[in-house]
Every structure is written in C-alpha cells, then in structure tokens.
mmCIF file of C-alpha atoms and ligand atoms in Angstrom:
data_model
loop_
_atom_site.group_PDB
_atom_site.id
_atom_site.type_symbol
_atom_site.label_atom_id
_atom_site.label_comp_id
_atom_site.label_asym_id
_atom_site.label_seq_id
_atom_site.Cartn_x
_atom_site.Cartn_y
_atom_site.Cartn_z
ATOM 1 C CA MET A 1 -5.575 -10.770 12.084
ATOM 2 C CA THR A 2 -5.427 -14.327 10.745
ATOM 3 C CA VAL A 3 -2.052 -15.548 9.495
ATOM 4 C CA LYS A 4 -2.047 -15.846 5.720
ATOM 5 C CA VAL A 5 0.080 -17.818 3.306
ATOM 6 C CA THR A 6 1.861 -15.154 1.270
ATOM 7 C CA GLN A 7 2.282 -16.127 -2.379
ATOM 8 C CA LEU A 8 5.083 -14.531 -4.393
ATOM 9 C CA ARG A 9 4.233 -14.639 -8.114
ATOM 10 C CA PRO A 10 6.015 -13.155 -11.112
ATOM 11 C CA PHE A 11 4.184 -10.337 -12.894
ATOM 12 C CA GLY A 12 2.095 -11.805 -15.716
ATOM 13 C CA GLU A 13 -1.488 -12.512 -16.707
ATOM 14 C CA ALA A 14 -2.077 -15.241 -14.104
ATOM 15 C CA ALA A 15 -0.716 -13.151 -11.230
ATOM 16 C CA ILE A 16 -2.816 -10.134 -12.246
ATOM 17 C CA ALA A 17 -5.989 -12.242 -12.527
ATOM 18 C CA GLU A 18 -5.371 -13.648 -9.032
ATOM 19 C CA ALA A 19 -4.621 -10.153 -7.677
ATOM 20 C CA ALA A 20 -7.845 -8.772 -9.175
ATOM 21 C CA ARG A 21 -9.795 -11.619 -7.577
ATOM 22 C CA LEU A 22 -8.253 -10.823 -4.176
ATOM 23 C CA ILE A 23 -8.937 -7.074 -4.588
ATOM 24 C CA ALA A 24 -12.600 -7.877 -5.350
ATOM 25 C CA ALA A 25 -12.670 -9.978 -2.155
ATOM 26 C CA GLY A 26 -11.479 -6.960 -0.151
ATOM 27 C CA GLU A 27 -7.882 -8.132 0.371
ATOM 28 C CA PRO A 28 -4.748 -5.995 -0.002
ATOM 29 C CA VAL A 29 -2.159 -7.081 -2.592
ATOM 30 C CA ALA A 30 1.462 -5.937 -2.989
ATOM 31 C CA VAL A 31 2.249 -4.675 -6.471
ATOM 32 C CA PRO A 32 5.236 -2.828 -7.952
ATOM 33 C CA THR A 33 4.972 0.758 -9.182
ATOM 34 C CA GLU A 34 7.787 2.751 -10.782
ATOM 35 C CA THR A 35 8.572 4.321 -7.366
ATOM 36 C CA VAL A 36 8.217 1.649 -4.652
ATOM 37 C CA TYR A 37 6.065 -1.450 -4.115
ATOM 38 C CA GLY A 38 2.552 -0.477 -3.011
ATOM 39 C CA LEU A 39 0.056 -2.366 -0.852
ATOM 40 C CA ALA A 40 -3.105 -1.921 -2.916
ATOM 41 C CA ALA A 41 -6.761 -2.288 -1.948
ATOM 42 C CA ASP A 42 -10.140 -1.212 -3.339
ATOM 43 C CA ALA A 43 -10.414 2.503 -2.456
ATOM 44 C CA THR A 44 -14.222 2.348 -2.587
ATOM 45 C CA SER A 45 -14.348 -0.144 0.323
ATOM 46 C CA GLY A 46 -13.564 1.084 3.839
ATOM 47 C CA GLU A 47 -13.015 -2.465 5.081
ATOM 48 C CA ALA A 48 -10.569 -3.261 2.276
ATOM 49 C CA VAL A 49 -8.625 -0.086 3.159
ATOM 50 C CA ALA A 50 -8.725 -0.959 6.873
ATOM 51 C CA ARG A 51 -6.987 -4.241 5.981
ATOM 52 C CA ILE A 52 -4.053 -2.251 4.529
ATOM 53 C CA TYR A 53 -3.543 -0.680 7.971
ATOM 54 C CA GLU A 54 -4.020 -4.008 9.694
ATOM 55 C CA ALA A 55 -1.369 -5.676 7.491
ATOM 56 C CA LYS A 56 1.102 -2.802 7.943
ATOM 57 C CA GLY A 57 0.526 -2.727 11.698
ATOM 58 C CA ARG A 58 0.373 1.033 11.367
ATOM 59 C CA PRO A 59 -0.433 2.796 14.655
ATOM 60 C CA SER A 60 -2.111 5.805 12.998
ATOM 61 C CA PHE A 61 -4.264 6.686 9.989
ATOM 62 C CA ASN A 62 -2.837 8.915 7.270
ATOM 63 C CA PRO A 63 -4.616 9.927 4.094
ATOM 64 C CA LEU A 64 -3.541 7.515 1.327
ATOM 65 C CA ILE A 65 -2.745 7.935 -2.368
ATOM 66 C CA VAL A 66 -5.371 6.591 -4.776
ATOM 67 C CA HIS A 67 -4.065 5.098 -8.005
ATOM 68 C CA VAL A 68 -6.153 5.292 -11.190
ATOM 69 C CA PRO A 69 -5.477 4.166 -14.772
ATOM 70 C CA ASP A 70 -5.756 7.583 -16.458
ATOM 71 C CA LEU A 71 -6.601 11.275 -16.120
ATOM 72 C CA ALA A 72 -10.223 10.735 -17.214
ATOM 73 C CA THR A 73 -10.762 8.364 -14.260
ATOM 74 C CA ALA A 74 -8.943 10.780 -11.932
ATOM 75 C CA GLU A 75 -11.344 13.536 -12.982
ATOM 76 C CA GLN A 76 -14.314 11.409 -11.882
ATOM 77 C CA ILE A 77 -12.817 11.409 -8.360
ATOM 78 C CA GLY A 78 -11.204 14.842 -7.971
ATOM 79 C CA ASP A 79 -11.759 18.372 -9.271
ATOM 80 C CA PHE A 80 -8.826 19.446 -11.417
ATOM 81 C CA SER A 81 -7.969 23.125 -11.774
ATOM 82 C CA LEU A 82 -6.282 24.193 -14.990
ATOM 83 C CA ALA A 83 -2.862 24.062 -13.269
ATOM 84 C CA ALA A 84 -3.536 20.562 -11.901
ATOM 85 C CA ARG A 85 -4.663 19.335 -15.309
ATOM 86 C CA MET A 86 -1.541 20.772 -16.953
ATOM 87 C CA LEU A 87 0.712 18.881 -14.496
ATOM 88 C CA ALA A 88 -1.254 15.687 -15.072
ATOM 89 C CA LEU A 89 -1.008 16.037 -18.851
ATOM 90 C CA VAL A 90 2.749 16.573 -18.699
ATOM 91 C CA HIS A 91 3.688 13.974 -16.047
ATOM 92 C CA TRP A 92 1.086 11.174 -16.056
ATOM 93 C CA PRO A 93 1.531 8.291 -16.156
ATOM 94 C CA GLY A 94 4.462 8.848 -13.824
ATOM 95 C CA PRO A 95 5.832 9.401 -10.306
ATOM 96 C CA ILE A 96 3.814 12.469 -9.322
ATOM 97 C CA THR A 97 0.762 12.658 -7.065
ATOM 98 C CA LEU A 98 -1.735 15.509 -7.181
ATOM 99 C CA VAL A 99 -3.828 16.523 -4.155
ATOM 100 C CA VAL A 100 -7.097 18.052 -5.385
ATOM 101 C CA PRO A 101 -10.611 18.627 -3.977
ATOM 102 C CA LEU A 102 -12.561 15.369 -3.611
ATOM 103 C CA ARG A 103 -15.747 15.223 -5.703
ATOM 104 C CA PRO A 104 -18.859 14.566 -3.582
ATOM 105 C CA ASP A 105 -19.943 11.789 -5.983
ATOM 106 C CA ALA A 106 -16.523 10.067 -5.992
ATOM 107 C CA HIS A 107 -17.533 6.981 -3.895
ATOM 108 C CA ILE A 108 -14.153 6.859 -2.163
ATOM 109 C CA ALA A 109 -14.124 5.358 1.379
ATOM 110 C CA SER A 110 -13.635 8.084 3.997
ATOM 111 C CA LEU A 111 -10.784 6.094 5.595
ATOM 112 C CA VAL A 112 -8.774 6.714 2.380
ATOM 113 C CA THR A 113 -8.767 10.493 2.831
ATOM 114 C CA ALA A 114 -8.855 10.305 6.663
ATOM 115 C CA GLY A 115 -12.080 12.279 6.368
ATOM 116 C CA LEU A 116 -10.539 15.169 4.394
ATOM 117 C CA SER A 117 -12.292 16.980 1.561
ATOM 118 C CA THR A 118 -9.225 16.620 -0.663
ATOM 119 C CA ILE A 119 -7.730 13.514 -2.262
ATOM 120 C CA ALA A 120 -4.265 12.459 -3.448
ATOM 121 C CA LEU A 121 -4.397 10.910 -6.939
ATOM 122 C CA ARG A 122 -1.738 9.296 -9.091
ATOM 123 C CA VAL A 123 -1.624 7.595 -12.496
ATOM 124 C CA PRO A 124 1.311 5.176 -12.208
ATOM 125 C CA ALA A 125 3.420 4.172 -15.198
ATOM 126 C CA HIS A 126 4.416 0.645 -14.103
ATOM 127 C CA PRO A 127 2.792 -2.044 -16.293
ATOM 128 C CA ALA A 128 1.961 -4.258 -13.270
ATOM 129 C CA MET A 129 0.029 -1.545 -11.417
ATOM 130 C CA GLN A 130 -1.577 -0.459 -14.711
ATOM 131 C CA ALA A 131 -2.624 -4.059 -15.444
ATOM 132 C CA LEU A 132 -4.092 -4.441 -11.939
ATOM 133 C CA LEU A 133 -6.034 -1.164 -12.257
ATOM 134 C CA HIS A 134 -7.548 -2.370 -15.526
ATOM 135 C CA ALA A 135 -8.244 -5.929 -14.321
ATOM 136 C CA SER A 136 -9.831 -4.838 -11.033
ATOM 137 C CA GLY A 137 -11.738 -1.884 -12.491
ATOM 138 C CA LYS A 138 -11.335 -0.111 -9.113
ATOM 139 C CA PRO A 139 -9.394 2.912 -7.922
ATOM 140 C CA LEU A 140 -6.664 1.442 -5.704
ATOM 141 C CA ALA A 141 -5.472 3.020 -2.450
ATOM 142 C CA ALA A 142 -1.826 2.073 -1.950
ATOM 143 C CA PRO A 143 0.779 3.175 0.566
ATOM 144 C CA SER A 144 4.233 1.604 0.463
ATOM 145 C CA ALA A 145 4.127 -2.171 1.067
ATOM 146 C CA ASN A 146 6.182 -2.351 4.254
ATOM 147 C CA GLU A 147 5.537 -2.897 7.916
ATOM 148 C CA SER A 148 4.990 0.429 9.657
ATOM 149 C CA GLY A 149 8.265 2.103 10.608
ATOM 150 C CA ARG A 150 10.396 0.137 8.136
ATOM 151 C CA ILE A 151 11.903 1.437 4.924
ATOM 152 C CA SER A 152 9.953 1.469 1.675
ATOM 153 C CA PRO A 153 10.331 -1.681 -0.433
ATOM 154 C CA THR A 154 11.931 -1.487 -3.867
ATOM 155 C CA ARG A 155 12.061 -5.270 -4.451
ATOM 156 C CA ALA A 156 9.529 -8.063 -3.933
ATOM 157 C CA GLU A 157 11.926 -9.654 -1.397
ATOM 158 C CA HIS A 158 11.730 -6.502 0.741
ATOM 159 C CA VAL A 159 7.948 -6.823 0.821
ATOM 160 C CA LEU A 160 8.171 -10.506 1.707
ATOM 161 C CA ALA A 161 10.644 -9.831 4.535
ATOM 162 C CA SER A 162 8.298 -7.213 5.971
ATOM 163 C CA LEU A 163 4.776 -8.569 5.347
ATOM 164 C CA ASN A 164 5.162 -12.367 5.088
ATOM 165 C CA GLY A 165 2.086 -14.025 6.618
ATOM 166 C CA ARG A 166 0.141 -10.740 6.652
ATOM 167 C CA ILE A 167 -0.958 -10.447 3.006
ATOM 168 C CA PRO A 168 -2.071 -13.092 0.476
ATOM 169 C CA LEU A 169 -0.052 -12.076 -2.604
ATOM 170 C CA ILE A 170 3.034 -10.187 -3.766
ATOM 171 C CA ILE A 171 3.444 -9.563 -7.481
ATOM 172 C CA ASP A 172 7.140 -9.661 -8.327
ATOM 173 C CA GLY A 173 8.041 -7.131 -11.013
ATOM 174 C CA GLY A 174 11.729 -6.926 -10.173
ATOM 175 C CA PRO A 175 13.424 -3.865 -8.667
ATOM 176 C CA THR A 176 11.532 -0.591 -9.008
ATOM 177 C CA GLU A 177 12.964 1.984 -11.386
ATOM 178 C CA ARG A 178 12.874 5.122 -9.203
ATOM 179 C CA GLY A 179 13.283 3.767 -5.698
ATOM 180 C CA ILE A 180 11.741 6.754 -3.919
ATOM 181 C CA GLU A 181 8.109 7.737 -3.414
ATOM 182 C CA SER A 182 6.300 10.046 -5.820
ATOM 183 C CA THR A 183 6.480 13.820 -5.660
ATOM 184 C CA ILE A 184 3.284 15.166 -4.038
ATOM 185 C CA ILE A 185 1.841 18.493 -5.202
ATOM 186 C CA ALA A 186 -1.296 20.065 -3.732
ATOM 187 C CA ALA A 187 -3.296 22.067 -6.280
ATOM 188 C CA ASN A 188 -5.527 24.578 -4.560
ATOM 189 C CA GLY A 189 -7.051 26.273 -7.578
ATOM 190 C CA ASP A 190 -4.060 27.395 -9.592
ATOM 191 C CA GLU A 191 -1.730 27.638 -6.582
ATOM 192 C CA LEU A 192 0.643 24.663 -6.444
ATOM 193 C CA ARG A 193 2.424 23.562 -3.261
ATOM 194 C CA LEU A 194 5.083 20.914 -2.802
ATOM 195 C CA LEU A 195 3.962 18.514 -0.032
ATOM 196 C CA ARG A 196 6.638 15.845 -0.583
ATOM 197 C CA PRO A 197 9.738 16.083 -2.777
ATOM 198 C CA GLY A 198 10.261 13.128 -5.098
ATOM 199 C CA PRO A 199 11.492 12.043 -8.516
ATOM 200 C CA ILE A 200 9.809 14.899 -10.408
ATOM 201 C CA GLU A 201 10.689 18.544 -9.851
ATOM 202 C CA VAL A 202 7.935 21.093 -10.258
ATOM 203 C CA PRO A 203 9.680 24.483 -10.345
ATOM 204 C CA GLU A 204 6.427 26.459 -10.256
ATOM 205 C CA ALA A 205 5.305 24.825 -6.960
ATOM 206 C CA LEU A 206 5.667 26.868 -3.752
ATOM 207 C CA PRO A 207 7.179 25.294 -0.652
ATOM 208 C CA SER A 208 4.707 23.649 1.729
ATOM 209 C CA SER A 209 3.184 26.155 4.175
ATOM 210 C CA GLY A 210 3.784 24.601 7.602
ATOM 211 C CA GLY A 211 1.230 26.832 9.308
ATOM 212 C CA VAL A 212 0.147 26.814 12.941
ATOM 213 C CA GLN A 213 -1.224 23.449 14.074
ATOM 214 C CA ALA A 214 -3.247 22.601 17.140
ATOM 215 C CA PRO A 215 -1.170 20.508 19.593
ATOM 216 C CA GLY A 216 -1.190 16.815 18.807
ATOM 217 C CA MET A 217 -3.117 17.456 15.625
ATOM 218 C CA LEU A 218 -1.864 16.888 12.116
ATOM 219 C CA ALA A 219 -3.123 19.508 9.678
ATOM 220 C CA SER A 220 -3.755 16.720 7.186
ATOM 221 C CA HIS A 221 -6.581 15.160 9.214
ATOM 222 C CA TYR A 222 -10.234 15.880 9.577
ATOM 223 C CA ALA A 223 -10.879 17.432 13.015
ATOM 224 C CA PRO A 224 -14.424 17.392 14.434
ATOM 225 C CA PHE A 225 -15.859 20.798 15.378
ATOM 226 C CA LYS A 226 -17.403 19.471 18.591
ATOM 227 C CA PRO A 227 -15.443 18.498 21.701
ATOM 228 C CA VAL A 228 -14.716 14.758 21.878
ATOM 229 C CA ARG A 229 -14.900 12.689 25.112
ATOM 230 C CA LEU A 230 -13.264 9.241 25.060
ATOM 231 C CA ASN A 231 -13.943 5.943 26.857
ATOM 232 C CA ALA A 232 -17.563 6.971 27.434
ATOM 233 C CA LEU A 233 -19.703 4.252 28.988
ATOM 234 C CA GLU A 234 -22.873 6.299 28.500
ATOM 235 C CA ARG A 235 -24.169 9.451 26.846
ATOM 236 C CA HIS A 236 -24.156 12.692 28.838
ATOM 237 C CA ASP A 237 -26.731 15.425 28.164
ATOM 238 C CA ASP A 238 -26.330 17.042 24.792
ATOM 239 C CA GLU A 239 -23.829 14.504 23.443
ATOM 240 C CA VAL A 240 -23.911 12.242 20.429
ATOM 241 C CA LEU A 241 -22.549 8.825 21.444
ATOM 242 C CA ILE A 242 -20.451 6.830 18.981
ATOM 243 C CA GLY A 243 -20.759 3.222 20.085
ATOM 244 C CA PHE A 244 -18.684 0.076 19.659
ATOM 245 C CA GLY A 245 -19.500 -3.556 20.444
ATOM 246 C CA ARG A 246 -21.684 -3.833 23.533
ATOM 247 C CA TYR A 247 -22.014 -0.021 23.818
ATOM 248 C CA PRO A 248 -24.602 0.702 21.093
ATOM 249 C CA GLY A 249 -24.580 4.535 20.915
ATOM 250 C CA ASP A 250 -26.460 6.751 18.455
ATOM 251 C CA ILE A 251 -24.062 5.735 15.708
ATOM 252 C CA THR A 252 -21.988 2.560 16.018
ATOM 253 C CA LEU A 253 -18.503 1.887 14.692
ATOM 254 C CA SER A 254 -19.253 -1.843 14.762
ATOM 255 C CA SER A 255 -22.101 -3.488 16.640
ATOM 256 C CA THR A 256 -20.195 -6.794 16.655
ATOM 257 C CA GLY A 257 -16.986 -5.223 17.993
ATOM 258 C CA ASN A 258 -15.115 -5.824 14.724
ATOM 259 C CA LEU A 259 -12.082 -3.519 14.470
ATOM 260 C CA VAL A 260 -11.813 -3.725 10.653
ATOM 261 C CA GLU A 261 -15.413 -2.529 10.387
ATOM 262 C CA ALA A 262 -14.803 0.120 13.073
ATOM 263 C CA ALA A 263 -11.776 1.539 11.233
ATOM 264 C CA ALA A 264 -13.780 1.612 8.000
ATOM 265 C CA ASN A 265 -16.570 3.594 9.709
ATOM 266 C CA LEU A 266 -14.450 5.905 11.873
ATOM 267 C CA PHE A 267 -14.269 9.092 9.785
ATOM 268 C CA SER A 268 -17.850 8.942 8.518
ATOM 269 C CA ALA A 269 -19.016 8.414 12.127
ATOM 270 C CA LEU A 270 -17.086 11.536 13.226
ATOM 271 C CA HIS A 271 -18.579 13.543 10.348
ATOM 272 C CA ASP A 272 -22.097 12.279 11.147
ATOM 273 C CA ALA A 273 -21.713 13.005 14.875
ATOM 274 C CA ASP A 274 -20.501 16.522 14.034
ATOM 275 C CA ALA A 275 -23.541 17.096 11.802
ATOM 276 C CA GLN A 276 -26.138 15.866 14.342
ATOM 277 C CA PRO A 277 -27.712 18.088 17.005
ATOM 278 C CA GLY A 278 -25.852 18.065 20.333
ATOM 279 C CA ARG A 279 -22.871 19.960 21.649
ATOM 280 C CA GLY A 280 -20.339 17.175 22.144
ATOM 281 C CA ILE A 281 -19.222 13.800 20.826
ATOM 282 C CA ALA A 282 -18.698 10.871 23.205
ATOM 283 C CA VAL A 283 -16.991 7.676 22.059
ATOM 284 C CA ALA A 284 -17.289 4.241 23.681
ATOM 285 C CA PRO A 285 -14.057 2.430 24.683
ATOM 286 C CA ILE A 286 -12.091 0.823 21.844
ATOM 287 C CA PRO A 287 -9.643 -1.971 22.765
ATOM 288 C CA GLU A 288 -5.981 -0.910 22.451
ATOM 289 C CA GLU A 289 -4.981 -3.807 20.174
ATOM 290 C CA GLY A 290 -4.529 -4.369 16.415
ATOM 291 C CA LEU A 291 -6.403 -1.704 14.439
ATOM 292 C CA GLY A 292 -7.754 -0.370 17.752
ATOM 293 C CA ILE A 293 -4.346 1.285 18.303
ATOM 294 C CA ALA A 294 -4.746 3.387 15.133
ATOM 295 C CA ILE A 295 -8.395 4.136 15.931
ATOM 296 C CA ASN A 296 -7.506 5.304 19.451
ATOM 297 C CA ASP A 297 -4.592 7.381 18.132
ATOM 298 C CA ARG A 298 -6.991 9.186 15.814
ATOM 299 C CA LEU A 299 -9.596 9.643 18.561
ATOM 300 C CA ARG A 300 -7.012 11.017 21.016
ATOM 301 C CA ARG A 301 -5.962 13.585 18.397
ATOM 302 C CA ALA A 302 -9.608 14.532 17.887
ATOM 303 C CA ALA A 303 -10.084 14.938 21.643
ATOM 304 C CA ALA A 304 -6.801 16.858 22.127
ATOM 305 C CA ALA A 305 -7.593 19.311 19.321
ATOM 306 C CA ARG A 306 -10.080 21.003 21.683
ATOM 307 C CA ASP A 307 -7.700 21.633 24.580
HETATM 308 O O1 LIG B 1 5.260 6.555 -4.768
HETATM 309 C C1 LIG B 1 4.260 6.616 -4.056
HETATM 310 O O2 LIG B 1 3.610 7.648 -3.952
HETATM 311 C C2 LIG B 1 3.853 5.344 -3.326
HETATM 312 C C3 LIG B 1 3.491 4.300 -4.383
HETATM 313 C C4 LIG B 1 3.007 3.020 -3.789
HETATM 314 O O3 LIG B 1 2.539 4.831 -5.262
HETATM 315 N N1 LIG B 1 2.730 5.571 -2.472
HETATM 316 C C5 LIG B 1 2.825 6.277 -1.316
HETATM 317 O O4 LIG B 1 1.634 6.369 -0.643
HETATM 318 O O5 LIG B 1 3.854 6.780 -0.900
HETATM 319 P P1 LIG B 1 1.419 6.847 0.841
HETATM 320 O O6 LIG B 1 -0.033 6.556 1.069
HETATM 321 O O7 LIG B 1 2.406 6.233 1.750
HETATM 322 O O8 LIG B 1 1.681 8.387 0.793
HETATM 323 C C6 LIG B 1 0.665 9.202 1.232
HETATM 324 C C7 LIG B 1 1.203 10.587 1.391
HETATM 325 C C8 LIG B 1 1.269 10.939 2.853
HETATM 326 O O9 LIG B 1 2.413 11.692 3.120
HETATM 327 C C9 LIG B 1 0.001 11.739 3.050
HETATM 328 O O10 LIG B 1 0.059 12.600 4.112
HETATM 329 C C10 LIG B 1 -0.143 12.422 1.701
HETATM 330 O O11 LIG B 1 0.283 11.468 0.789
HETATM 331 N N2 LIG B 1 -1.562 12.714 1.403
HETATM 332 C C11 LIG B 1 -2.488 11.852 0.973
HETATM 333 N N3 LIG B 1 -3.681 12.457 0.834
HETATM 334 C C12 LIG B 1 -3.495 13.743 1.168
HETATM 335 C C13 LIG B 1 -4.338 14.883 1.235
HETATM 336 N N4 LIG B 1 -5.633 14.815 0.931
HETATM 337 N N5 LIG B 1 -3.795 16.034 1.639
HETATM 338 C C14 LIG B 1 -2.482 16.112 1.947
HETATM 339 N N6 LIG B 1 -1.632 15.076 1.909
HETATM 340 C C15 LIG B 1 -2.125 13.904 1.527
HETATM 341 MG MG1 LIG B 2 5.292 5.030 3.114
#
C-alpha cells in the first residue's frame, strides 16, 4: 500500500465534493455517521472495497454493512419482507441495520457480502453520510474507520490516530451522537433475529441462534461445497484451479499478482469454481503479506470446513 497524505476537512460542501470524487476513483473515505465514523467505499466495486480492508490492515474478511440514502434504494438491493419493511419505516434513517436476502440484480461486489446471499443494509441519519450518499450516487460499504483490532472511532481525531497515511480524506463532523455501532437485525421472512445489540431495541426480535458451526468456519461466510486444496502449483485430476500471478489456473484471482484485484475477485472465483465441473478446488499460493493475509485466512477457513 502506498503511503497517502491524509486530509482532515470539516463537513461541508467542499469536503463532500472531494469525498465523492475520491469514492468515484475507488478510494475509501472516512465519514461520520450517527453511530461511529465509517470508512466508506463504492459497494459496487470489489477493488474499492478491497482498499477498505487494505487500509484497516484487517486480517480477515467479514461481510460489511452497505449504506443507502433511503428505503427505496435499499429495496433495489435487498428483498424486504413485511416485517423488515415495518422496521425500516419506523427506524430509518437511524442506527439500525437490516440483514435481508440479496437481490440477484443488485450489482453489489461479492467481497461486500463475503459471498453470502444476504446483505446488511442501513439508512444512516447523519447529514455527512447522507450528503456523501447523494453526491456519490453509490451504495457505500462502510465498517468502522479504525485500524483492525482497535476501538471504534467516535471523533475525527480517533480516525486520524488510527489511519493517518492510509486513507486520503477524513470528513470531520465532530463527535458522533450514539457512540456505539448500529443494532443489527436479520429478517428471514417475518422472523426477526438480533445479530448485534445496539442503540435501538427491537423487542419482537428473537435472540441470535448460535447453531452448530464447522470448526474454523464462521457461519456468516460463504463456504464452497467442494473440497479446497491450498498452495497448489498445478491442477490435479478433476480439480478446478484458481490461479494467481504466474500460476494462471482456470480462473485467476489476478494475472498480474495484484492483491487488491485478488481480494476483489476472491468470492466470485470460489462461487465460479464451485459451479464448474470437477470434484475439487485447488488454489495457487498467495503471498502472506498485506491483503494476502486476509485472502489466506479466508482460504484456510474454506479448506478447513471440509475436515
Ligand atoms: O454503526 C454501524 O453499523 C457502523 C457504521 C459505520 O455504520 N458500521 C459497522 O459496520 O459497524 P461493520 O461492517 O463493521 O459491521 C458489520 C457487521 C458484522 O458484525 C457482520 O458480521 C455483520 O454486520 N453482517 C454484515 N452482513 C451480514 C450478513 N449478510 N449476515 C450476517 N451478518 C452480517
Ligand atoms: Mg467495527
């Protein structure tokens, strides 16, 4: 990752115009919401989303929350049951996130959902995030704007202390009102489950169902059906090879060995390899550095899920 000069600009028209320009160029930008500061990028671009992970130095991929300006836009991306729509009508804009089935025509990068068929959506109330959503015209994926493993930022100075030199712009909107991340509710038809407690209580939501999980495998990740073999230098019989750099493969994560591109392509490559003929998936070696750490973490989970 190249070192960047991080600008800190007060929320206003000029800062939003600059942020929208950076979003269009595929860069992540820190922006306040009513909960915590988010690190926002164009959710329709896998490479833009990969740069969020790169800036955070996050060693694993998690599905991210996508921010949209209103319920009508949310309904172009996810399928809302009656119960989900009722919650949205009561609480949006506001600090609640709804996990709903992803629409096949949503054009959301697969890195955003970590390959899942559901998506977390939120209409934020903060004027800065609202202004950026309108100016960019894009759904914005945004986790908290902190270095991985550090606490969530509620002031622009927290973001600067954590991500200085890693992102181009922080919009300073003062301290955030709520200070904790949004409540997350999964709406599976009309059944509501609490996935993360937060500022809004939803009395009708059931507690999250832990459930039995395969070892080393988060339930909230796409798992390939086929067995996965790592660090493959060549294809064995009846395998689909996912290549990288000088190992071409049947599908490549990045023919030039670019880790941002590889992260962007990871989940769609796993889906494609699963859908092709062949009984197993082999994956070429990925360097254990930068975004390669998160890619390898995900691949190891995919391989371990079979044991
Ligand atoms: O307040 C907030 O929600 C902040 C601000 C910036 O909006 N954002 C935030 O985003 O906390 P993030 O990406 O850090 O939170 C993502 C959470 C994770 O716990 C993830 O597992 C869950 O949402 N999540 C996202 N998509 C999901 C899905 N399809 N199914 C289940 N959980 C999901
Ligand atoms: Mg976070």
